[in-house]
Coordinates of C-alpha atoms in Angstrom, one line a residue:
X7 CA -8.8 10.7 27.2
X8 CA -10.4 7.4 27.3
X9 CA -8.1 4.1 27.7
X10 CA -5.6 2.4 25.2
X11 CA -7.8 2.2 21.9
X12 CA -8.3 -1.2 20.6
X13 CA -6.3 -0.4 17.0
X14 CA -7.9 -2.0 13.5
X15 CA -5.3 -0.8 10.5
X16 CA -6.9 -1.7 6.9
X17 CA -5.1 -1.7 4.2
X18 CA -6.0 -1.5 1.1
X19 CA -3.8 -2.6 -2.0
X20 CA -3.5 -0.2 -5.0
X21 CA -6.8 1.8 -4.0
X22 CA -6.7 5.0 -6.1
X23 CA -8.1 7.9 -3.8
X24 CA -10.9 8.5 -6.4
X25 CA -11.8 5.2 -6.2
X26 CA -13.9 6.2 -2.9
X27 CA -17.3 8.1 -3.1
X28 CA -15.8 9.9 0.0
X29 CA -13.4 11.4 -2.2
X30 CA -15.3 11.8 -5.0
X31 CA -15.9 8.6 -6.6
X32 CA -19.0 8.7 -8.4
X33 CA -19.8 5.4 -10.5
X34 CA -20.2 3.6 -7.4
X35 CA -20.7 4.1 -3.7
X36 CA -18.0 2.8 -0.8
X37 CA -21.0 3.4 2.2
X38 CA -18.9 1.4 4.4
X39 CA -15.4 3.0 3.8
X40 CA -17.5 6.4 4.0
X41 CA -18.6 5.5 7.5
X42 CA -15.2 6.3 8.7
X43 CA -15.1 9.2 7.6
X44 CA -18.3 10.2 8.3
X45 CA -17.7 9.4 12.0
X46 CA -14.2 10.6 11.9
X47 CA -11.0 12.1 9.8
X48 CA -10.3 12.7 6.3
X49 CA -6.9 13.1 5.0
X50 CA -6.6 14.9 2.2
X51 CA -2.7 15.0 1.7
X52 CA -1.3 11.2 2.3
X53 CA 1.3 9.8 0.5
X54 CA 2.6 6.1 0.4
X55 CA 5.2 5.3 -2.3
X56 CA 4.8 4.3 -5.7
X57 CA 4.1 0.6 -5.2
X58 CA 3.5 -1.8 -2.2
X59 CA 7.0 -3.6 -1.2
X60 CA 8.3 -0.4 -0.1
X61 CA 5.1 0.9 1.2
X62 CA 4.7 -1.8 3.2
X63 CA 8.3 -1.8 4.5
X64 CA 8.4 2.0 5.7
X65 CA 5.0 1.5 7.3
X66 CA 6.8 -1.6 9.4
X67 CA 9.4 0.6 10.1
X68 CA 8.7 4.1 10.3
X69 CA 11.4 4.8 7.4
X70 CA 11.0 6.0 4.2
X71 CA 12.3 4.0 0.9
X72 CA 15.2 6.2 -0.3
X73 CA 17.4 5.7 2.6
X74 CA 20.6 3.4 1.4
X75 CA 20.8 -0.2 2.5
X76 CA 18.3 -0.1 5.5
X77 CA 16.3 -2.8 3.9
X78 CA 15.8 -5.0 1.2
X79 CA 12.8 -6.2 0.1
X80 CA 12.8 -10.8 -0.8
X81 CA 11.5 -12.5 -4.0
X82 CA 8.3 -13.2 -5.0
X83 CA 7.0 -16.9 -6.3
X84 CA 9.3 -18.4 -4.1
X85 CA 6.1 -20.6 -2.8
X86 CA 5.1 -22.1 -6.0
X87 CA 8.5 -23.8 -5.2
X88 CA 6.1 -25.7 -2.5
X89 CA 3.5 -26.8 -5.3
X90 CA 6.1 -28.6 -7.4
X91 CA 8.5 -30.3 -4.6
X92 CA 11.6 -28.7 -5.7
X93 CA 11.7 -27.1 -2.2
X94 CA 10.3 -28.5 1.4
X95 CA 9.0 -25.3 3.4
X96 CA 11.7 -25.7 5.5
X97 CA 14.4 -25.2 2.9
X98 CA 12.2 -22.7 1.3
X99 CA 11.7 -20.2 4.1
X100 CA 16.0 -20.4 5.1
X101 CA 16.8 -19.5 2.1
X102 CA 14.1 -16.6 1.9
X103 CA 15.0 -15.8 5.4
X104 CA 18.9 -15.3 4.5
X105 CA 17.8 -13.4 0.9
X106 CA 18.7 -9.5 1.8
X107 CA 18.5 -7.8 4.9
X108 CA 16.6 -9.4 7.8
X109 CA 16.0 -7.4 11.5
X110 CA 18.5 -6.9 13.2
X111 CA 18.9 -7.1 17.1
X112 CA 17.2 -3.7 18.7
X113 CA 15.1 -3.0 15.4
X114 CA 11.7 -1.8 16.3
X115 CA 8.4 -2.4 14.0
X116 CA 5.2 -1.6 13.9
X117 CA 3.5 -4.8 15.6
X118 CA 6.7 -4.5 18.3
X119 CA 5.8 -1.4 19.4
X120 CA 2.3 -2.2 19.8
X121 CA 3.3 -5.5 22.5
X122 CA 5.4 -2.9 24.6
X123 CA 2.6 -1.0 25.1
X124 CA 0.4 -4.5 26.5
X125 CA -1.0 -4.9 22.9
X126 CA -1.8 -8.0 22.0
X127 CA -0.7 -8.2 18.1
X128 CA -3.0 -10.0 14.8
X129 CA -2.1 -9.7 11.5
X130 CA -4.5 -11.4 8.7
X131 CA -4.2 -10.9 5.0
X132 CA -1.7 -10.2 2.6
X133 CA 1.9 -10.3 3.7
X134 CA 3.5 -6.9 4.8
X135 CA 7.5 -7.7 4.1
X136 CA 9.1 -8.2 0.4
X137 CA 7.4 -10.9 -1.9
X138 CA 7.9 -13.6 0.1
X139 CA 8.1 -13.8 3.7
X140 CA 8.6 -16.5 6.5
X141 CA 7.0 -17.2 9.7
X142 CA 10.2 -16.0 11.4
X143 CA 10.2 -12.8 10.0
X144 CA 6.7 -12.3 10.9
X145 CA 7.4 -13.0 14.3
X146 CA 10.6 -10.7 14.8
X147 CA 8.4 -8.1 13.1
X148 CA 6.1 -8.4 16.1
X149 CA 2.8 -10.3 15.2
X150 CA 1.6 -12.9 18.2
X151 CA -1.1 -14.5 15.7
X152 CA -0.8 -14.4 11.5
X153 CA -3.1 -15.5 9.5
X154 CA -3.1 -15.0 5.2
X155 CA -0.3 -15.4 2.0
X156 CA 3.6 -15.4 2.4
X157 CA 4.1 -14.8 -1.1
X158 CA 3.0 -11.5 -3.0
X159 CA 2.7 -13.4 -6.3
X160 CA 0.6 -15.8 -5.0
X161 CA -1.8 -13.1 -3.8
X162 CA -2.3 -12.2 -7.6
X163 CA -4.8 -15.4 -7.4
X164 CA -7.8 -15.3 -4.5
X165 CA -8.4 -19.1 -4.7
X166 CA -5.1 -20.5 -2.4
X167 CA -4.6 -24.1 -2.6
X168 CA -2.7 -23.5 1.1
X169 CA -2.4 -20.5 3.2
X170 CA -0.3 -20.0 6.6
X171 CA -1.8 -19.6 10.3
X172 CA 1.2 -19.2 12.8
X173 CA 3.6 -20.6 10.4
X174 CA 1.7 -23.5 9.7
X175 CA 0.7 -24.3 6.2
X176 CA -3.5 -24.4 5.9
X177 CA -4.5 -26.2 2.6
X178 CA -7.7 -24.7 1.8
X179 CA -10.3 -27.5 0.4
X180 CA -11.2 -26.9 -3.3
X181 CA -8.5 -24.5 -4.5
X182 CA -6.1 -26.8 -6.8
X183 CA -5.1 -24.4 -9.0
X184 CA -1.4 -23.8 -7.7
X185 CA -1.3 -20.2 -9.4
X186 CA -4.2 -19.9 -7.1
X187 CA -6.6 -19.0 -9.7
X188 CA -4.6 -16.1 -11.0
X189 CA -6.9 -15.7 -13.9
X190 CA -3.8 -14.3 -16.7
X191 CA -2.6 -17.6 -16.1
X192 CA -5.7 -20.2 -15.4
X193 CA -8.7 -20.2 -17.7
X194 CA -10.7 -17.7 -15.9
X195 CA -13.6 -19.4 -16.9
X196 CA -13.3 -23.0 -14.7
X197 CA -14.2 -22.2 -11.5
X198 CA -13.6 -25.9 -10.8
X199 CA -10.3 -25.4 -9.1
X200 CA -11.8 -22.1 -7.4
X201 CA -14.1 -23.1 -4.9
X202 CA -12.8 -20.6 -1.8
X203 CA -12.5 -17.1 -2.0
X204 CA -9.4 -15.7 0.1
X205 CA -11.4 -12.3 1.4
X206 CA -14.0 -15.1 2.9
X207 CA -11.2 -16.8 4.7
X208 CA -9.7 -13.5 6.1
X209 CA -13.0 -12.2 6.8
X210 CA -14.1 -15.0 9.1
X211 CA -10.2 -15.0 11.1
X212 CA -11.0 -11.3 11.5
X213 CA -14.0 -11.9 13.2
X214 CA -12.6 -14.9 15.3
X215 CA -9.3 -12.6 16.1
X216 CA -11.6 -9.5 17.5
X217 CA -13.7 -12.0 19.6
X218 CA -11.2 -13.9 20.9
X219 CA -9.4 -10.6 22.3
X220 CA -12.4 -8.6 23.0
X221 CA -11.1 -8.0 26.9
X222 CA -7.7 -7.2 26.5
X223 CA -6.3 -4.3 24.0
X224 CA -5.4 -6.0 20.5
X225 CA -3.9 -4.3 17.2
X226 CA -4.9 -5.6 14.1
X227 CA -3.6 -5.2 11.1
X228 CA -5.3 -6.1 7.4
X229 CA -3.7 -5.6 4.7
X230 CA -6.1 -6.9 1.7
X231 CA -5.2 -8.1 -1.4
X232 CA -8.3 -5.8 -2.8
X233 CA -8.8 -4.3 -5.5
X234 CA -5.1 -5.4 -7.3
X235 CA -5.4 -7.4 -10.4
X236 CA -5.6 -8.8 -12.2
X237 CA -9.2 -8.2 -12.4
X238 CA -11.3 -11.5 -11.2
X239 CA -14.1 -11.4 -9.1
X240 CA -17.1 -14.6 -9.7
X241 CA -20.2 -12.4 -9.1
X242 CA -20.9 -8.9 -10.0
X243 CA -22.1 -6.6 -7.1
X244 CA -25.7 -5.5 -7.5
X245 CA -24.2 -2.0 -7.6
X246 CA -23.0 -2.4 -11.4
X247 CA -24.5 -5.2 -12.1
X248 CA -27.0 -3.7 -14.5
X249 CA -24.7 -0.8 -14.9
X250 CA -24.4 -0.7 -19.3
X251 CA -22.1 2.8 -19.5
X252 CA -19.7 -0.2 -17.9
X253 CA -17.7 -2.9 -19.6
X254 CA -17.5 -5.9 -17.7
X255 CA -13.9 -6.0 -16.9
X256 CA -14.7 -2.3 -15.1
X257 CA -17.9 -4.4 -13.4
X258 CA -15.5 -7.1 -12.2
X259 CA -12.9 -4.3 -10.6
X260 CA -16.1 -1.9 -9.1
X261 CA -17.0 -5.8 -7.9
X262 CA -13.4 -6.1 -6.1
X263 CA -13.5 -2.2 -4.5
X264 CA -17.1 -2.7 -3.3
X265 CA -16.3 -6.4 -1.4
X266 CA -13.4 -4.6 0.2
X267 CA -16.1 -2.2 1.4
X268 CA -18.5 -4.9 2.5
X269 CA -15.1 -6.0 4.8
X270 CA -14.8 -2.9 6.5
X271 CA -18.6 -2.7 7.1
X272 CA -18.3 -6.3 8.7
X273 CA -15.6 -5.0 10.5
X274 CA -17.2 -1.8 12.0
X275 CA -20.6 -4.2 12.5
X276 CA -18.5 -6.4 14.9
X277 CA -17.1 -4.0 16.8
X278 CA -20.5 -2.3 17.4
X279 CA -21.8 -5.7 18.1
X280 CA -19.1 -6.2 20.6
X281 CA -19.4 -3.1 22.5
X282 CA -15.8 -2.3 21.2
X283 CA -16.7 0.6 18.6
X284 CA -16.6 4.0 21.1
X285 CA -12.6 2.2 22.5
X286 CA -11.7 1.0 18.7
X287 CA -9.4 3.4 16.3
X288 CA -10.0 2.7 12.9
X289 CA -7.4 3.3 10.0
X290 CA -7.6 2.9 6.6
X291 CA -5.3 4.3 3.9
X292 CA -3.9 2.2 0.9
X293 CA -0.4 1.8 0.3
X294 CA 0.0 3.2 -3.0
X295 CA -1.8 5.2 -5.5
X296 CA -4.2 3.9 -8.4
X297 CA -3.7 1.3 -11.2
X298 CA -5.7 1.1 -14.3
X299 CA -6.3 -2.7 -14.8
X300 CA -9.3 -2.5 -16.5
X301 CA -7.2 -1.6 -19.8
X302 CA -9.1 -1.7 -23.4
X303 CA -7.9 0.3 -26.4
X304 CA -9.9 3.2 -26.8
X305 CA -11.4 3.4 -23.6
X306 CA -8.7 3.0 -21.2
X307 CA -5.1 3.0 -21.7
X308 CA -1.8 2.8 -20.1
X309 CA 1.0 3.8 -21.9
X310 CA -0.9 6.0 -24.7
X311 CA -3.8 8.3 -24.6
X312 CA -7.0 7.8 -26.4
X313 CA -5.5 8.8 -29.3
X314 CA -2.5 7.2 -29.9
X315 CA -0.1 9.2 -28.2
X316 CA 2.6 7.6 -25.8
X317 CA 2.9 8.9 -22.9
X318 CA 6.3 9.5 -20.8
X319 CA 6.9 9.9 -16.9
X320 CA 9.2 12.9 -17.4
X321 CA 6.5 15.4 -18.6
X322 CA 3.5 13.8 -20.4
X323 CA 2.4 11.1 -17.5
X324 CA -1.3 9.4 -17.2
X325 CA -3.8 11.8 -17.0
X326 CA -7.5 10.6 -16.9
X327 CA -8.4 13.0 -19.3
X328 CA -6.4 11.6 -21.6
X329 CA -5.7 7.9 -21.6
X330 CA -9.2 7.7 -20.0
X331 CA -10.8 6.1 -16.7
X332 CA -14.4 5.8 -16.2
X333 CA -13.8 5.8 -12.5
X334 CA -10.9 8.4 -12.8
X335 CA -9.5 6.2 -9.7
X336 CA -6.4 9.0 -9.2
X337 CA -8.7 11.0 -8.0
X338 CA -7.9 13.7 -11.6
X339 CA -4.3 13.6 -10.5
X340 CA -0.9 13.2 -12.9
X341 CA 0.1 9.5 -12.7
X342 CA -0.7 5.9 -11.7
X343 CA 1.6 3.3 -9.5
X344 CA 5.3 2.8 -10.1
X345 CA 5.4 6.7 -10.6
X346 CA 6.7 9.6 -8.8
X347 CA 3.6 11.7 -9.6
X348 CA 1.2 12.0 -6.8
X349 CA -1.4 9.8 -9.0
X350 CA 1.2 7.1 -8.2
X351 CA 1.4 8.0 -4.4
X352 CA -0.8 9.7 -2.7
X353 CA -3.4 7.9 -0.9
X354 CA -6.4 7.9 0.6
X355 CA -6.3 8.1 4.5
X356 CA -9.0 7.9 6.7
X357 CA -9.6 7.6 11.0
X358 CA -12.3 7.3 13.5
X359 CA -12.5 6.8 16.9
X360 CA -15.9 8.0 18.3
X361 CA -15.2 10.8 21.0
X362 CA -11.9 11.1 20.5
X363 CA -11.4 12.2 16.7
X364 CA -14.6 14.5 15.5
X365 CA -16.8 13.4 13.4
X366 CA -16.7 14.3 9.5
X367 CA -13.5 16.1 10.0
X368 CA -10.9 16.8 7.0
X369 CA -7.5 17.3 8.1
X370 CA -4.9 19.1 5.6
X371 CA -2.0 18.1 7.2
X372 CA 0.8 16.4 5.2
X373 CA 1.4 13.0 6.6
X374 CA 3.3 10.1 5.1
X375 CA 2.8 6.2 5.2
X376 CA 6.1 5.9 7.3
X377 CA 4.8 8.3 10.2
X378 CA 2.3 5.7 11.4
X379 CA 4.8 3.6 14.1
X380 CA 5.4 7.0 15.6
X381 CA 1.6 7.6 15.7
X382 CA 1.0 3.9 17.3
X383 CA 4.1 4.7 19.7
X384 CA 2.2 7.9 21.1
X385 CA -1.1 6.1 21.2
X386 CA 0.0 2.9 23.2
X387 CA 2.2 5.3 25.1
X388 CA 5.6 3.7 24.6
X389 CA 9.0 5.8 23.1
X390 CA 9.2 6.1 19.3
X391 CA 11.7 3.9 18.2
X392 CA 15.3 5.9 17.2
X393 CA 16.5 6.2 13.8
X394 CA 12.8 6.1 12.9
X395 CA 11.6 9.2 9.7
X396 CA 8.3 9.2 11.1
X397 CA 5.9 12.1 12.6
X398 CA 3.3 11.2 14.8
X399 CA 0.0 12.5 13.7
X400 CA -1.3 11.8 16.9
X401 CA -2.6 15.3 17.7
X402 CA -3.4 15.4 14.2
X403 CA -6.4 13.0 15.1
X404 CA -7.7 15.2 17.8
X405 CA -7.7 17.7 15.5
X406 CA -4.7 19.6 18.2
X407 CA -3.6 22.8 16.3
X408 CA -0.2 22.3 17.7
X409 CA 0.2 18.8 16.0
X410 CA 4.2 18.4 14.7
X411 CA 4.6 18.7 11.7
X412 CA 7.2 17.8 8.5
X413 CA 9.0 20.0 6.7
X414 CA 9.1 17.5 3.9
X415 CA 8.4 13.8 3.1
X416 CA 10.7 11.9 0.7
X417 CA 9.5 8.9 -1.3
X418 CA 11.2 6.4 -4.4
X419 CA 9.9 5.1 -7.4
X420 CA 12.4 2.8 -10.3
X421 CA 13.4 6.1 -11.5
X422 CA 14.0 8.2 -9.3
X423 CA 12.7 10.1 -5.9
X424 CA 10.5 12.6 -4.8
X425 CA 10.1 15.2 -1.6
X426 CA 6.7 17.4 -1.2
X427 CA 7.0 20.0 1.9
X428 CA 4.3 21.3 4.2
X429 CA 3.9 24.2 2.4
X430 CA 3.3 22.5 -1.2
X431 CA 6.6 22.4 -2.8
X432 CA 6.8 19.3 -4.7
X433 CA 10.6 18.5 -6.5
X434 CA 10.3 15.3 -8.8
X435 CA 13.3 13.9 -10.0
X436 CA 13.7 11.6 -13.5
X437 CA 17.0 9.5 -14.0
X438 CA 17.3 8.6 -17.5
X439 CA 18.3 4.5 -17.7
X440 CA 22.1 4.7 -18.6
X441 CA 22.0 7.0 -15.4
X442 CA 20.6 4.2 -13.1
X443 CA 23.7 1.9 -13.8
X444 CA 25.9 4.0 -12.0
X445 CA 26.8 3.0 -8.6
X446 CA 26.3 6.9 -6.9
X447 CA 24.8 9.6 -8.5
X448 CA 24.0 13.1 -7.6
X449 CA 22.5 16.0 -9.5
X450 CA 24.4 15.7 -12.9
X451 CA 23.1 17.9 -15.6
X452 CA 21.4 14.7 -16.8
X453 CA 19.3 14.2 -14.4
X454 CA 16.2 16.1 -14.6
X455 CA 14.3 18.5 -12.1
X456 CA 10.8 19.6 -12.1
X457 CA 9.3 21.6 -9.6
X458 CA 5.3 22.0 -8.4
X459 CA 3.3 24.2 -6.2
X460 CA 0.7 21.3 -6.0
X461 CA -1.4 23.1 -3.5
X462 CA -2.5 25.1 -6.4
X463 CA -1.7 22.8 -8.5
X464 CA -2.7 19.6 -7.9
X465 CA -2.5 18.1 -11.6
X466 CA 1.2 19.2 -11.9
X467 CA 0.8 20.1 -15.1
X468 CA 2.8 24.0 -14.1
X469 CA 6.7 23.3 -13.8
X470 CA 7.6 26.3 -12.2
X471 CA 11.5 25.1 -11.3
X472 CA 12.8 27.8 -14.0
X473 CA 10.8 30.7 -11.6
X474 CA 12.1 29.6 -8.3
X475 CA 15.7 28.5 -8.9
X476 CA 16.2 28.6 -5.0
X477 CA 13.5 26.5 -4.2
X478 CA 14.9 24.0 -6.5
X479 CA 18.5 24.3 -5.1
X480 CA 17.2 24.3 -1.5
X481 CA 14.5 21.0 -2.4
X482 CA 17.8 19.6 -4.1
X483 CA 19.7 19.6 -1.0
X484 CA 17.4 18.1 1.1
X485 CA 16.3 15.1 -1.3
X486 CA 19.8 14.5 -1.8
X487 CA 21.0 14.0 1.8
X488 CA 17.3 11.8 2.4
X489 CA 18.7 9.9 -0.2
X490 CA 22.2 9.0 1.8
X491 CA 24.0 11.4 -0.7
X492 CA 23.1 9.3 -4.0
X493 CA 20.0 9.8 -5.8
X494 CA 20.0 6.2 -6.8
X495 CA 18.9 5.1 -3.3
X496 CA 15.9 6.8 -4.6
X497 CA 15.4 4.2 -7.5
X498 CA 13.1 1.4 -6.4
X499 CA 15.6 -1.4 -7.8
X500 CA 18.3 -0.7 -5.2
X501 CA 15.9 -2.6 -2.8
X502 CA 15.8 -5.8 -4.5
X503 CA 17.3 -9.0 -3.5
X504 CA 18.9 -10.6 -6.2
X505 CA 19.4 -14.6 -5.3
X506 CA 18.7 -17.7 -7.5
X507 CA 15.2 -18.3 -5.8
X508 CA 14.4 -14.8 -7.6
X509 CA 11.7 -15.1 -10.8
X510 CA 10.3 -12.2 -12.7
X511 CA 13.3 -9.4 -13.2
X512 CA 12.4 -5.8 -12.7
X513 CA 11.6 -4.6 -15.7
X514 CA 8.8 -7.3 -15.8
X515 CA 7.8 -5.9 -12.5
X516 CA 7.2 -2.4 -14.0
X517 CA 4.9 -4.5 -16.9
X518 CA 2.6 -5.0 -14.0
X519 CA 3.1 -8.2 -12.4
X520 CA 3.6 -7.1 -9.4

């Protein structure tokens, strides 16, 4: 085998499999995104979870998001507290730092791993802890250089009057809109207080980052704001541009997807340039499932179908067929984020590393979000962390028969959790409201159960649970122990930090702002 990879992780933020011509995508073409699977691995059965605090948490720490009290994920807007003085950064980031639960002494992350094996560690983009995070956090969690947004809410906006670089604030020249040109707040319109795009920014540190470490073995990690709404993007790719089956809200989000793609091709360019491509691994996955922002009634809905109809996450979720999606983004799967179904979280997961993994390979293996610290352990060829979920898929890559495998992987959504096993058993679990008040909660009658064989059924539209009664009983014991012995660790909200600093309540996070 050849010597320690160079590692580049991209990540992509509420990509919908089906979003990628690579996975079947056929309104507009990903070229760049395609080239790593051309030249390498497809996945065709990731999962993340059902939206990207959590996502992003497990993948840090190579545990899954129904556990009970391992983490907590911080507050968003907490920054905006900057922009109007009530706060100097200082008193800002203690009290984000002291919000929830922080690393503790001996915990192991993704970047940390990575520096015991001689790594040195870059992380430019979107921040991957909570909704806000400090420079403190980012370095326990590992990273020697940062680069990007400490607060999620902020990254709803790609003009950023200020960014951080090291834990030093960065104001960025032009951008004085302090909602950082979030267009459902700022006229979208008045592009006077937009004059720098954040993917520009990242794009050149990237660059700078892989130069600057080009003779010594470096992990990188991007996590992208793109393609999350809301939906503003200044010029429309030539791709759609002239595109009239499109509206122009569906132009604008085809615009966002394709200048993620033209990232990774810059990406893959530089390496190439660099002599760094045949000694690079590539990753890129998203971190949760697709979400329809391009909404209009009668074209593309939400909550109801075409015609009229709610829709309910218990039996009758989003289905492209239905509530419509010129780019069916979930790939013809049940679902979008913040669900349970695999529409909500399964993902699209793709590797390369010429001579090592084989090119235009599909692997079928199950593989969740929270196995990748185990995979990064075995590659930098340090011990996997204890206490960790994950399961390398190291072997996996080479395309190794032998590779280990899961018996299951667990994941939450806000009402309840979900296991899928190797073999295609997939148990979904619904808690009805009054249910998720409690303060422990197993399988009451209440709660309901549906069971899928989505190897054969990847729509879940076939409940089979009254047909195999054991499967059910046997699914039900394992989800419930996953879960700590309470099915409401399985509920998104028991993640939440709650302090003053804390804006939009949950239920306004399930509306979409976050």
């Amino acid at each position: 085998m050849k010597s320690k990879p160079n590692i580049v992780y991209i990540y992509a933020d509420d990509l919908g499999m089906g979003m990628l011509s690579c996975y079947g995508q056929t309104v507009i073409e990903t070229p760049n995104i395609d080239r790593i699977a051309n030249e390498g691995m497809k996945f065709t059965r990731a999962y993340g979870t059902a939206f990207c605090a959590p996502a992003r948490a497990s993948l840090m720490c190579g545990i899954h998001d129904a556990h009970a009290g391992r983490w907590t994920y911080t507050p968003g807007n907490a920054y905006k507290k900057l922009s109007t003085g009530e706060l100097s950064l200082d008193e800002l980031q203690e009290i984000i730092y002291n919000t929830g639960i922080e690393a503790l002494a001996g915990d192991e992350f993704l970047a940390t791993v990575a520096k015991k094996g001689g790594y040195r560690t870059g992380q430019i983009g979107k921040l991957e802890w909570g909704f806000s995070t400090t420079d403190r956090s980012i370095r326990e969690h590992g990273w020697d250089y940062h680069f990007g947004y400490y607060d999620h809410i902020q990254c709803h906006g790609f003009y950023p009057p200020f960014l951080f670089e090291d834990g030093r604030l960065v104001p960025i020249e032009g951008n004085t809109d302090p909602h950082c040109g979030n267009p459902a707040i700022t006229d979208p319109t008045d592009m006077s207080c937009r004059k720098v795009y954040s993917q520009d920014l990242f794009d050149e540190k990237i660059a700078a980052f892989i130069r600057e470490n080009r003779d010594r073995p470096f992990f990188l990690f991007h996590p992208s704001q793109l393609p999350h709404g809301p939906i503003f993007y200044p010029d429309i790719h030539e791709q759609v541009k002239h595109n009239e089956a499109l509206t122009q809200q569906e132009k604008e989000y085809a615009s966002m997807v394709l200048r993620l793609d033209e990232t990774v091709g810059k990406i893959l360019n530089e390496l190439e340039t660099l002599g760094l491509s045949d000694n690079t691994l590539v990753l890129f996955a998203s971190d949760n499932g697709h979400e329809v922002y391009y909404r209009e009634e009668g074209r593309a809905g939400r909550t109801k179908t075409l015609s009229g109809d709610s829709i309910n996450e218990v039996d009758n979720p989003f289905r492209t067929e239905l509530c419509g999606d010129v780019f069916n983004g979930n790939a013809g799967m049940a679902g979008l984020k913040f669900s349970n179904w695999d529409g909500g979280c399964k993902i699209p997961f793709l590797a390369k590393w010429p001579g090592v993994i084989q090119a235009d390979s599909v692997c079928d293996q199950l593989i969740a979000n929270y196995d990748t610290l185990a995979t990064i352990a075995d590659i930098v060829a340090v011990e996997t962390p204890a206490g960790t979920d994950g399961v390398s898929y190291w072997k996996a890559l080479r395309g190794d028969s032998n590779s280990p495998k899961h018996k299951y992987i667990v994941f939450a959504c806000s009402y309840g959790p979900a296991l899928v096993t190797e073999d295609g058993w997939k148990l979904r679990v619904y808690i009805p409201e009054a249910l998720r008040e409690k303060a422990s909660l197993k399988f009451e009658p209440e709660v309901v159960v549906r069971l899928y064989q989505v190897l054969d059924d990847p729509t879940e539209k076939l409940d089979v649970s009254s047909r195999y009664p054991e499967i059910v009983q046997r699914l039900r014991g394992w989800l419930l122990k996953e879960c700590d012995g309470n099915l409401l660790n399985g509920t998104s909200a028991r993640h939440l930090a709650y302090p003053d600093l804390y804006i939009p309540t949950f239920d306004e996070v399930l509306k979409g702002i976050i």
